[in-house]
Tab-separated table of C-alpha atoms and ligand atoms in Angstrom:
chain	number	residue	atom	x	y	z
A	283	MET	CA	97.477	81.536	82.876
A	284	ARG	CA	93.885	82.779	82.558
A	285	ILE	CA	92.314	84.620	85.525
A	286	ASP	CA	88.626	85.620	85.674
A	287	LEU	CA	87.489	87.840	88.557
A	288	ILE	CA	83.830	88.231	89.472
A	289	THR	CA	82.918	91.198	91.679
A	290	ILE	CA	80.452	94.042	92.214
A	291	PHE	CA	83.506	96.364	92.525
A	292	PRO	CA	85.537	95.965	89.289
A	293	ASP	CA	87.645	99.062	90.161
A	294	TYR	CA	89.175	97.145	93.074
A	295	PHE	CA	91.365	95.313	90.552
A	296	ALA	CA	93.019	98.363	88.958
A	297	PRO	CA	96.213	97.679	91.017
A	298	LEU	CA	96.728	94.454	89.031
A	299	ASP	CA	98.122	96.604	86.209
A	300	LEU	CA	100.998	97.734	88.479
A	301	SER	CA	104.246	96.107	89.532
A	302	LEU	CA	105.198	92.482	88.919
A	303	VAL	CA	101.686	91.239	88.195
A	304	GLY	CA	101.209	94.146	85.779
A	305	LYS	CA	104.368	93.157	83.905
A	306	ALA	CA	103.158	89.548	83.706
A	307	ILE	CA	99.882	90.823	82.228
A	308	ALA	CA	101.640	93.226	79.816
A	309	GLY	CA	104.037	90.440	78.764
A	310	GLY	CA	101.136	88.089	77.970
A	311	LEU	CA	101.986	85.522	80.681
A	312	VAL	CA	98.741	86.263	82.488
A	313	ASP	CA	95.396	87.203	80.953
A	314	VAL	CA	93.006	88.835	83.458
A	315	THR	CA	89.290	89.491	82.830
A	316	VAL	CA	87.159	91.322	85.410
A	317	HIS	CA	83.402	90.666	85.316
A	318	ASP	CA	80.847	92.982	86.948
A	319	LEU	CA	78.330	90.669	88.652
A	320	ARG	CA	75.595	93.301	88.182
A	321	ASP	CA	75.877	92.819	84.393
A	322	TYR	CA	74.326	89.378	84.992
A	323	THR	CA	71.176	90.708	86.702
A	324	HIS	CA	67.901	91.439	84.853
A	325	ASP	CA	65.932	93.708	87.220
A	326	VAL	CA	66.001	97.519	87.035
A	327	HIS	CA	67.817	97.766	90.371
A	328	ARG	CA	70.502	95.245	89.244
A	329	SER	CA	70.116	93.620	92.640
A	330	VAL	CA	72.601	90.972	93.783
A	331	ASP	CA	71.505	90.380	97.402
A	332	ASP	CA	68.462	89.328	99.418
A	333	THR	CA	67.477	88.526	103.018
A	334	PRO	CA	68.721	85.264	104.574
A	335	TYR	CA	66.365	82.260	104.889
A	336	GLY	CA	66.131	81.389	108.584
A	337	GLY	CA	66.514	85.024	109.582
A	338	GLY	CA	69.470	86.870	111.030
A	339	ALA	CA	71.426	90.011	110.305
A	340	GLY	CA	72.728	91.179	106.958
A	341	MET	CA	72.123	90.091	103.381
A	342	VAL	CA	73.117	87.080	101.276
A	343	MET	CA	74.189	87.124	97.611
A	344	LYS	CA	71.500	85.702	95.329
A	345	PRO	CA	72.519	82.589	93.394
A	346	ALA	CA	71.080	83.523	89.965
A	347	PRO	CA	73.613	86.215	88.870
A	348	TRP	CA	76.478	83.947	90.006
A	349	GLY	CA	75.067	81.057	87.968
A	350	GLU	CA	74.855	83.230	84.861
A	351	VAL	CA	78.341	84.713	85.126
A	352	LEU	CA	79.891	81.301	85.848
A	353	ASP	CA	78.060	79.819	82.826
A	354	ASP	CA	79.525	82.667	80.748
A	355	VAL	CA	83.066	82.030	82.063
A	356	LEU	CA	82.690	78.309	81.286
A	357	THR	CA	81.872	79.035	77.618
A	358	ARG	CA	85.516	80.254	77.370
A	359	ALA	CA	87.090	77.357	79.355
A	360	ASN	CA	87.760	75.137	76.298
A	361	GLY	CA	86.093	72.149	77.965
A	362	GLN	CA	88.621	72.277	80.819
A	363	ARG	CA	87.663	72.272	84.535
A	364	PRO	CA	88.935	75.615	85.905
A	365	VAL	CA	89.774	76.231	89.560
A	366	LEU	CA	87.070	78.278	91.301
A	367	VAL	CA	88.711	80.188	94.159
A	368	VAL	CA	86.148	81.306	96.750
A	369	PRO	CA	87.781	83.664	99.301
A	370	SER	CA	86.001	83.159	102.621
A	371	PRO	CA	86.790	83.559	106.325
A	372	SER	CA	85.465	79.962	106.617
A	373	GLY	CA	87.781	78.591	103.933
A	374	TRP	CA	90.748	76.205	104.036
A	375	PRO	CA	93.995	77.992	104.958
A	376	PHE	CA	95.745	79.635	102.006
A	377	THR	CA	99.428	78.650	102.308
A	378	GLN	CA	102.531	78.782	100.114
A	379	ALA	CA	101.846	75.137	99.173
A	380	VAL	CA	98.370	76.113	97.912
A	381	ALA	CA	99.886	79.059	95.998
A	382	GLN	CA	102.300	76.598	94.350
A	383	GLU	CA	99.423	74.260	93.358
A	384	LEU	CA	97.385	77.123	91.905
A	385	SER	CA	100.422	78.381	89.945
A	386	GLU	CA	100.463	75.022	88.118
A	387	ARG	CA	96.870	75.457	86.836
A	388	ASP	CA	95.830	77.026	83.509
A	389	HIS	CA	92.655	78.834	84.515
A	390	LEU	CA	91.674	80.424	87.847
A	391	VAL	CA	88.260	82.009	88.507
A	392	PHE	CA	87.717	84.117	91.660
A	393	THR	CA	84.291	84.765	93.219
A	394	CYS	CA	84.475	87.940	95.303
A	395	GLY	CA	81.507	87.835	97.649
A	396	ARG	CA	80.183	90.730	99.733
A	397	TYR	CA	77.701	91.050	102.613
A	398	GLU	CA	77.313	87.808	104.640
A	399	GLY	CA	78.468	85.687	101.704
A	400	ILE	CA	77.091	83.826	98.684
A	401	ASP	CA	74.126	81.396	98.696
A	402	GLN	CA	75.793	78.030	99.447
A	403	ARG	CA	74.117	76.365	96.446
A	404	VAL	CA	76.459	78.301	94.129
A	405	VAL	CA	79.506	76.455	95.522
A	406	GLU	CA	77.547	73.180	95.529
A	407	TRP	CA	76.540	73.570	91.869
A	408	ALA	CA	79.985	74.843	90.836
A	409	SER	CA	81.805	71.779	92.191
A	410	GLY	CA	80.628	69.950	89.060
A	411	PRO	CA	82.168	72.128	86.329
A	412	PHE	CA	84.889	73.672	88.566
A	413	ASP	CA	87.595	72.486	90.951
A	414	VAL	CA	86.312	74.571	93.895
A	415	ARG	CA	88.777	75.860	96.515
A	416	GLU	CA	87.237	77.839	99.425
A	417	LEU	CA	90.271	79.651	100.863
A	418	SER	CA	90.940	81.861	103.902
A	419	LEU	CA	93.948	84.167	104.284
A	420	GLY	CA	93.698	84.179	108.066
A	421	ASP	CA	91.366	84.516	110.999
A	422	TYR	CA	89.828	87.910	110.379
A	423	VAL	CA	86.804	89.192	108.475
A	424	LEU	CA	87.037	91.577	105.505
A	425	ASN	CA	84.108	93.380	103.881
A	426	GLY	CA	84.377	91.160	100.818
A	427	GLY	CA	86.584	88.776	98.889
A	428	GLU	CA	88.314	91.371	96.648
A	429	VAL	CA	91.346	92.111	98.839
A	430	ALA	CA	91.831	88.389	99.541
A	431	ALA	CA	91.675	87.675	95.785
A	432	LEU	CA	94.376	90.322	95.136
A	433	ALA	CA	96.641	88.738	97.753
A	434	ILE	CA	96.141	85.226	96.351
A	435	ILE	CA	96.784	86.423	92.781
A	436	GLU	CA	100.039	88.134	93.787
A	437	ALA	CA	101.245	85.042	95.670
A	438	VAL	CA	100.419	82.811	92.666
A	439	VAL	CA	101.573	84.958	89.735
A	440	ARG	CA	105.053	85.583	91.194
A	441	LEU	CA	105.594	81.788	91.080
A	442	LEU	CA	104.955	81.554	87.317
A	443	PRO	CA	108.074	80.755	85.274
A	444	GLY	CA	109.450	83.967	83.818
A	445	VAL	CA	107.668	86.352	86.202
A	446	LEU	CA	110.138	86.837	89.051
A	447	GLY	CA	113.383	88.561	88.035
A	448	ASN	CA	115.615	86.470	90.301
A	449	PRO	CA	114.636	82.769	90.614
A	450	GLU	CA	117.095	82.315	93.526
A	451	SER	CA	114.806	84.252	95.835
A	452	LEU	CA	112.157	81.598	95.074
A	453	VAL	CA	114.563	78.802	96.096
A	454	GLU	CA	115.275	80.447	99.455
A	455	GLU	CA	111.529	80.691	100.012
A	456	SER	CA	111.108	76.925	99.870
A	457	TYR	CA	112.085	77.354	103.543
A	458	ALA	CA	109.349	79.915	104.171
A	459	PRO	CA	106.426	79.503	106.552
A	460	GLY	CA	103.714	77.631	104.747
A	461	THR	CA	106.289	75.356	103.127
A	462	ASP	CA	107.254	73.873	106.512
A	463	GLY	CA	110.062	76.327	107.309
A	464	LEU	CA	111.024	78.829	109.950
A	465	LEU	CA	110.296	82.551	109.844
A	466	GLU	CA	112.985	84.693	108.200
A	467	TYR	CA	115.968	86.088	110.140
A	468	PRO	CA	116.371	89.918	110.249
A	469	VAL	CA	118.253	91.578	107.384
A	470	TYR	CA	120.462	94.695	107.240
A	471	THR	CA	122.160	96.880	104.623
A	472	LYS	CA	124.477	99.919	104.602
A	473	PRO	CA	125.300	102.016	106.563
A	474	ALA	CA	126.816	99.818	109.308
A	475	SER	CA	125.722	102.401	111.876
A	476	TRP	CA	122.414	104.286	111.619
A	477	ARG	CA	120.843	106.566	114.262
A	478	GLY	CA	123.104	105.000	116.882
A	479	LEU	CA	122.088	101.449	115.921
A	480	ASP	CA	124.820	99.088	114.676
A	481	VAL	CA	124.514	96.092	112.377
A	482	PRO	CA	125.405	92.930	114.372
A	483	ASP	CA	129.212	92.418	114.239
A	484	VAL	CA	128.982	88.848	112.954
A	485	LEU	CA	127.394	90.073	109.696
A	486	LEU	CA	130.440	92.313	109.056
A	487	SER	CA	132.968	89.601	109.992
A	488	GLY	CA	133.099	87.807	106.647
A	489	HIS	CA	132.939	84.507	108.573
A	490	HIS	CA	130.278	82.704	106.537
A	491	GLN	CA	129.818	79.798	108.944
A	492	ASN	CA	129.222	82.160	111.886
A	493	VAL	CA	126.829	84.231	109.763
A	494	ALA	CA	124.838	81.083	108.899
A	495	ALA	CA	124.735	79.983	112.563
A	496	TRP	CA	123.598	83.464	113.703
A	497	ARG	CA	120.813	83.555	111.113
A	498	GLU	CA	119.654	80.044	112.025
A	499	GLN	CA	119.496	80.972	115.721
A	500	LYS	CA	117.594	84.206	114.988
A	501	SER	CA	115.111	82.292	112.816
A	502	ARG	CA	114.519	79.752	115.582
A	503	ASP	CA	114.103	82.430	118.308
A	504	ILE	CA	111.688	84.507	116.235
A	505	THR	CA	109.693	81.467	115.141
A	506	ALA	CA	109.480	80.123	118.715
A	507	ALA	CA	108.142	83.475	119.960
A	508	ARG	CA	105.688	84.237	117.141
A	509	ARG	CA	104.785	80.882	115.588
A	510	PRO	CA	105.347	77.967	117.975
A	511	ASP	CA	103.187	75.856	115.620
A	512	LEU	CA	105.938	76.128	112.962
A	513	VAL	CA	108.776	75.254	115.392
A	514	ASN	CA	107.109	71.936	116.203
A	515	ARG	CA	106.665	71.064	112.537
A	516	VAL	CA	110.365	71.770	111.945
A	517	GLU	CA	111.446	69.638	114.926
A	518	TYR	CA	109.433	66.710	113.573
A	519	GLY	CA	111.947	66.609	110.754
A	520	LYS	CA	110.575	68.444	107.738
A	521	VAL	CA	113.397	71.017	107.625
A	522	GLY	CA	115.619	71.554	110.648
B	132	LIG	C1	84.174	88.657	103.803
B	132	LIG	C2	83.070	87.592	101.475
B	132	LIG	N1	90.448	85.389	105.371
B	132	LIG	C3	90.338	86.602	104.681
B	132	LIG	C4	88.922	86.877	104.216
B	132	LIG	C5	88.474	86.438	102.973
B	132	LIG	C6	87.163	86.750	102.562
B	132	LIG	C7	86.342	87.479	103.388
B	132	LIG	N2	86.790	87.885	104.580
B	132	LIG	C8	88.049	87.595	104.985
B	132	LIG	C9	84.934	87.820	102.993
B	132	LIG	C10	82.857	88.976	103.435
B	132	LIG	C11	82.307	88.421	102.279
B	132	LIG	C12	84.378	87.285	101.819
């Protein structure tokens, strides 16, 4: 998988060399290139933003540097139509199903906007040569798309064949929120008693059917309390 990242803060992506994603990069499964948007400006101040047409607070990212960097990325796309991931608080929800779709693509390009966002004509133009996906991680505003891009990359790269050590943990996650499932039940390990708190007896009983029933009930209770939207989807027959 090829990943191009476009940002005015290239250092934000240093953590990609760590952990599981770092191993995927070191092992040649993933090839990441970080592009500094300011390298695609031509003025002495290397300026990437300007005031918004129509007025209002804040600044908007100018389209020209984005056009030039995206043209440059396309020269290395081998005539394919890469996915352009645009992290945005106004995007479509990023779910496990979307992560799965992205993991099946060859080439992902991330636009990490700052300020009030990127001139909308960039997305409009890009929907020709790219498969554009404006994506939101949740209903909150960050200072830019970098942290959202890191989260999306981690969720996608761990799904690539050969990246995760234990493929069974992927199977269990087909029942995770975002793939129509319930929230996870609580987990425990040794010691059986810690700071006066005991592991629930059923988990020590060796009675596998009771363990399964206890976990199912915990999952339902937790999901009902925290994510009633997921309980309803389950009851309509997708999982439970
Ligand atoms: C903020 C560009 N849903 C998470 C998320 C994703 C992106 C942004 N904020 C929140 C963002 C400012 C500029 C992107």
